[in-house]
PDB file of C-alpha atoms in Angstrom:
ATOM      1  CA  UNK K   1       2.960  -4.009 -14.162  1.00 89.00           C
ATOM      2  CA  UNK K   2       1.771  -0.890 -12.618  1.00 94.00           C
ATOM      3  CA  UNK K   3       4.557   1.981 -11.692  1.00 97.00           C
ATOM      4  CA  UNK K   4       4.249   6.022 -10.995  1.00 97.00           C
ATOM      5  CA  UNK K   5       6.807   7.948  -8.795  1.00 97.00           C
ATOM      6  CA  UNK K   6       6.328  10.660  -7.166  1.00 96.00           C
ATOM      7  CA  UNK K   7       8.381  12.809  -4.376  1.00 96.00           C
ATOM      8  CA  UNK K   8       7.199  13.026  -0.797  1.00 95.00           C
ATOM      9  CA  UNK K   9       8.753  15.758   1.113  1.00 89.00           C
ATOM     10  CA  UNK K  10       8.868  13.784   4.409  1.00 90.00           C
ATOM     11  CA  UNK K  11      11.882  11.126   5.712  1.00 88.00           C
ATOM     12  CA  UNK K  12      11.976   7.551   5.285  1.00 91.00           C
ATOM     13  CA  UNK K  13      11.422   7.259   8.392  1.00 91.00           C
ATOM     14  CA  UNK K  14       7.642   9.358   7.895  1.00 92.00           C
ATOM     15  CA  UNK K  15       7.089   7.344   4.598  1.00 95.00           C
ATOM     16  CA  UNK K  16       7.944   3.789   6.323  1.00 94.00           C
ATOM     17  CA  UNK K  17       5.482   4.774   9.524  1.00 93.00           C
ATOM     18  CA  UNK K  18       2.493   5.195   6.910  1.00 96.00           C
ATOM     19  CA  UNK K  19       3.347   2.060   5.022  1.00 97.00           C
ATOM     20  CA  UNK K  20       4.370  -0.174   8.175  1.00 96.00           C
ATOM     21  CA  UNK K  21       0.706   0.723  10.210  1.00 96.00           C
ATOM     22  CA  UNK K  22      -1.136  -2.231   8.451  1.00 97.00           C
ATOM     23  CA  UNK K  23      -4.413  -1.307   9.953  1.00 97.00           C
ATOM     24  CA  UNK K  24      -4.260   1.955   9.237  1.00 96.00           C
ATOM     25  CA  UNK K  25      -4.344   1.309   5.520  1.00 97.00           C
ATOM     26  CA  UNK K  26      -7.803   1.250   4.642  1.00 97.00           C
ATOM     27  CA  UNK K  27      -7.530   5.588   6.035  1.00 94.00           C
ATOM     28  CA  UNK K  28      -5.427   5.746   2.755  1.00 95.00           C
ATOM     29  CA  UNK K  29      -5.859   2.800   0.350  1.00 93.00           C
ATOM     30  CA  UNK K  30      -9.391   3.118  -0.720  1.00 88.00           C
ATOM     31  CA  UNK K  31      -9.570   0.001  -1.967  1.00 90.00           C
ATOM     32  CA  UNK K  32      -9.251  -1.629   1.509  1.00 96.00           C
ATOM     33  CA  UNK K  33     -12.557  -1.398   3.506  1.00 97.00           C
ATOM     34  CA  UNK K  34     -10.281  -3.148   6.650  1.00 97.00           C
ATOM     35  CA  UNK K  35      -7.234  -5.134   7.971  1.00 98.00           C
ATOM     36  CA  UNK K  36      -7.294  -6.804  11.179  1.00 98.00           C
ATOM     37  CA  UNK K  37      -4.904  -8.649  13.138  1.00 97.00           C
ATOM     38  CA  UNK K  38      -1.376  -7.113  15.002  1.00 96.00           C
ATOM     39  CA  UNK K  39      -0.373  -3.818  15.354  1.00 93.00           C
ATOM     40  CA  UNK K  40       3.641  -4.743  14.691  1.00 91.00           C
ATOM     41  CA  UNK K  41       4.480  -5.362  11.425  1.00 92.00           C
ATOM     42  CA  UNK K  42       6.491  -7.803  10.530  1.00 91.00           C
ATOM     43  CA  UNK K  43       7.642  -9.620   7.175  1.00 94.00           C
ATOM     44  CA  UNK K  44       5.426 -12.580   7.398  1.00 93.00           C
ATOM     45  CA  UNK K  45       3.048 -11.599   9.851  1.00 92.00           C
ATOM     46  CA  UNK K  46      -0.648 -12.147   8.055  1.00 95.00           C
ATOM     47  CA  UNK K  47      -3.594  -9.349   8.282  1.00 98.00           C
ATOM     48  CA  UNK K  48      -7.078 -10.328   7.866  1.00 98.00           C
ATOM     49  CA  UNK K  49      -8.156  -8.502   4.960  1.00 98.00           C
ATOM     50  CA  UNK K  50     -11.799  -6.672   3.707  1.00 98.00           C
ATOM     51  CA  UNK K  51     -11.839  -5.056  -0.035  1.00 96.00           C
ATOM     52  CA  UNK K  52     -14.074  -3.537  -1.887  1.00 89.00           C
ATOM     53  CA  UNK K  53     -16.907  -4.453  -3.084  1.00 87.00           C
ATOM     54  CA  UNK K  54     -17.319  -6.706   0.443  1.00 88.00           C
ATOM     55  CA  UNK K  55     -14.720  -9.479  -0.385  1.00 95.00           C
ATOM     56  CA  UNK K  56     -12.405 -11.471   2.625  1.00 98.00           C
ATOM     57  CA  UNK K  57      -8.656 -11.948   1.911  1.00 98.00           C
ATOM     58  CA  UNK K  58      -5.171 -11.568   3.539  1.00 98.00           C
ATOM     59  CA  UNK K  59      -2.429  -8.904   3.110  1.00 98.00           C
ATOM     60  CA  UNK K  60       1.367  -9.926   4.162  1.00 98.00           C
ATOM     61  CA  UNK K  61       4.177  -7.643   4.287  1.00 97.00           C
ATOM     62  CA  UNK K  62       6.842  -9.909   2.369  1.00 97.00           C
ATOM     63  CA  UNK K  63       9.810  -7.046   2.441  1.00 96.00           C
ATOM     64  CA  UNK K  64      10.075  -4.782   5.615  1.00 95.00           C
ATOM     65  CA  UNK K  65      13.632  -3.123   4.768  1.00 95.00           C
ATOM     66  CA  UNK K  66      14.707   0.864   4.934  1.00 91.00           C
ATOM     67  CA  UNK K  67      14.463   2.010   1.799  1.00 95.00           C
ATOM     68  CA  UNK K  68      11.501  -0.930   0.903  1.00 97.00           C
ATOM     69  CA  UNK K  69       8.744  -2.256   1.703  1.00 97.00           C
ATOM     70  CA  UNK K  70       6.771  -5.173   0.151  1.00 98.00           C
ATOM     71  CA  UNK K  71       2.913  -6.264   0.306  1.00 98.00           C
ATOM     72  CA  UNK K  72       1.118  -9.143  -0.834  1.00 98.00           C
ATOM     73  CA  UNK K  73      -2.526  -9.452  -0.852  1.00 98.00           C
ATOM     74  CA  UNK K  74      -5.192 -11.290  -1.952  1.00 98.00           C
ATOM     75  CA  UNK K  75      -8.302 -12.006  -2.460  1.00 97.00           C
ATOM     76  CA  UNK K  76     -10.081 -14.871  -4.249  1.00 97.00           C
ATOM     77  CA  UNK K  77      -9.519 -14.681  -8.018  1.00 95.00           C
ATOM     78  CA  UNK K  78      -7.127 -11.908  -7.302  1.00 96.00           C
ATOM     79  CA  UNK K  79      -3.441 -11.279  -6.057  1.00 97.00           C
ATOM     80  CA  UNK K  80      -1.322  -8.220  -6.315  1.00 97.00           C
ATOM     81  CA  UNK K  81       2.584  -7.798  -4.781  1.00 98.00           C
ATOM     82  CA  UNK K  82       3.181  -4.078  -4.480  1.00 97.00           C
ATOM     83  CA  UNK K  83       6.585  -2.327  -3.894  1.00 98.00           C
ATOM     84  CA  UNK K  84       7.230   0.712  -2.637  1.00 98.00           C
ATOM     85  CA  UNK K  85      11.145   2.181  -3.214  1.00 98.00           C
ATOM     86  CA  UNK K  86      11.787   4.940  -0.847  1.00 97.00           C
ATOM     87  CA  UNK K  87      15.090   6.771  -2.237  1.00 94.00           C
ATOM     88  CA  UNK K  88      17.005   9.077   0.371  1.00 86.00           C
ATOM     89  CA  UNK K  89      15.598  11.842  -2.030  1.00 85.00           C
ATOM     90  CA  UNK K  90      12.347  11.564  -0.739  1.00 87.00           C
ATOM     91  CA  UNK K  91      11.638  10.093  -4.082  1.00 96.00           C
ATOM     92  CA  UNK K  92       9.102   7.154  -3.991  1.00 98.00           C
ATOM     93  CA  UNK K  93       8.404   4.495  -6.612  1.00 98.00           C
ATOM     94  CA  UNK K  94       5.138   2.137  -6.126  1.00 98.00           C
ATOM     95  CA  UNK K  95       5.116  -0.702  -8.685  1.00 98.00           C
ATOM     96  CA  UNK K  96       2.315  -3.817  -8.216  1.00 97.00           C
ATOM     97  CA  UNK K  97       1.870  -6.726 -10.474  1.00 96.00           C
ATOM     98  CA  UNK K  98      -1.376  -8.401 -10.365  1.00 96.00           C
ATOM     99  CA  UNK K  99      -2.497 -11.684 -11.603  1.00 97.00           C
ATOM    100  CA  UNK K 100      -5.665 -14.223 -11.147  1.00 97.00           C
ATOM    101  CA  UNK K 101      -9.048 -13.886 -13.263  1.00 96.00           C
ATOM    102  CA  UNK K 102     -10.420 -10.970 -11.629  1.00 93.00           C
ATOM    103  CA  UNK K 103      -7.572  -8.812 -12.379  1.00 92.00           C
ATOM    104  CA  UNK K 104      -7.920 -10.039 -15.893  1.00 92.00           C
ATOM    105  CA  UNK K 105     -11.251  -8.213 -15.496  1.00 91.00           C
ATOM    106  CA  UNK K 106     -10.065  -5.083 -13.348  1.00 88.00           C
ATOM    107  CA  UNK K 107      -7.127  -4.500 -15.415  1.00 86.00           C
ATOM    108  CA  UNK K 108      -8.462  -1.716 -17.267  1.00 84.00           C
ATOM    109  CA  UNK K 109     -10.138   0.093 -13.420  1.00 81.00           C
ATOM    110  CA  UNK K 110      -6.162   0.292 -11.993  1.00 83.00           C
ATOM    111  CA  UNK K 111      -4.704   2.198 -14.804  1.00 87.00           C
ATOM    112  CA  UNK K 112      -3.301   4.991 -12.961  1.00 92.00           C
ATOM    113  CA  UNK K 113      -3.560   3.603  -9.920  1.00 95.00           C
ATOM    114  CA  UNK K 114       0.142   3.737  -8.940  1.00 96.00           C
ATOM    115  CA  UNK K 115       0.762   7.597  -9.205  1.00 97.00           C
ATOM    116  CA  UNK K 116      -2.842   7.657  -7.050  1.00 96.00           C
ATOM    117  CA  UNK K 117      -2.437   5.694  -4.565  1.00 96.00           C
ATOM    118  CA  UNK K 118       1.290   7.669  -4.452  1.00 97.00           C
ATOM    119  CA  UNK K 119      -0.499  11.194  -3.983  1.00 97.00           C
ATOM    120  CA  UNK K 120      -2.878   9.917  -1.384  1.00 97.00           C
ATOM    121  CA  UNK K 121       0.507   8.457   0.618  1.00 97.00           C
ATOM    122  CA  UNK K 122       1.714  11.861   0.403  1.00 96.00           C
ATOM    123  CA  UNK K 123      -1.927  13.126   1.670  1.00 96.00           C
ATOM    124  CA  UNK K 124      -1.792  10.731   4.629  1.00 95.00           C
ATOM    125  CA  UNK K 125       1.548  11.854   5.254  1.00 95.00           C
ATOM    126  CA  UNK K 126       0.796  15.570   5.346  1.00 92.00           C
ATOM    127  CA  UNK K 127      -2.240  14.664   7.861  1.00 92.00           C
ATOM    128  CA  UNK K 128      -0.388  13.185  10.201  1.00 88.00           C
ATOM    129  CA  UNK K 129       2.364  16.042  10.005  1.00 86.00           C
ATOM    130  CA  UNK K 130       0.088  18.364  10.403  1.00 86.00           C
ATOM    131  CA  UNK K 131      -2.020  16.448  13.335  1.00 85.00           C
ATOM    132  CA  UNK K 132       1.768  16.315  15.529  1.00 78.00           C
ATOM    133  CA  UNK K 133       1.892  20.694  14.766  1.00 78.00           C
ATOM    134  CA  UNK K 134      -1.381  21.334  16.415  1.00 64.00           C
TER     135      UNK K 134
END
C-alpha cells in the first residue's frame, strides 16, 4: 500500500469538486489518457476508462462521502482502490492498494506516486482557483 499526505489550502468542498469531476481526471491524473460516461458522480456509477500506454478499463467511485472519497479502477491484469481522506484541516491523505500481475510488474514505477499525484491535486486545485479570479 501506497500513502503520502499532504495539505491543500482549499475547502472540502474545492478538494471534493476536483475528485468528484470523473472526466476531468485525466487534466490531473497522468496516468489516465480518458474517462467517458456521466457527468454526476455517483457511488456505483461506472466510467469508461483509457490508461496509459493505450489500455481500456473502468473506474467506479465506490465511496462518495464528505470527508472521503473512494475509486476503483481497472484495467486487465491490473486493479487499484484509491482513498482520498480529506480532514477539516485541509489535510489530505491518498492511500491505493493495487493487485493483479501487472502491478506485480509496475510496482517498482508507483513508488512515490501517492505524495505526486497529491501535489498535482493541489496544482489542479490552484488552476481552477485561479481560473474563477480572472
Amino acid at each position: 500500500m501506497e500513502q503520502a499526505t499532504e495539505t491543500i489550502h482549499a475547502g472540502q468542498a474545492a478538494i471534493r469538486q476536483v475528485l468528484l469531476d470523473a472526466l476531468g481526471l485525466p487534466e490531473w491524473n497522468e496516468a489516465f489518457l480518458a474517462v467517458e460516461g456521466p457527468r454526476e458522480t455517483n457511488p456505483g456509477t461506472r466510467y469508461a476508462l483509457r490508461v496509459r500506454p493505450g489500455f481500456t478499463g473502468e473506474l467506479q467511485y465506490t465511496v462518495v462521502e464528505a470527508d472521503r472519497v473512494e475509486i476503483v479502477w481497472q484495467v486487465p491484469g491490473f486493479r487499484e482502490v484509491g482513498t482520498w481522506t480529506i480532514g477539516d484541516d485541509s489535510r489530505v491523505t491518498h492511500t491505493f492498494e493495487q493487485s493483479g500481475p501487472l502491478a506485480t510488474v509496475l510496482r517498482p514505477a508507483y513508488r512515490n506516486i501517492a505524495a505526486i499525484r497529491l501535489a498535482r491535486l493541489a496544482n489542479r486545485i490552484r488552476q481552477m482557483q485561479l481560473a474563477h479570479t480572472a
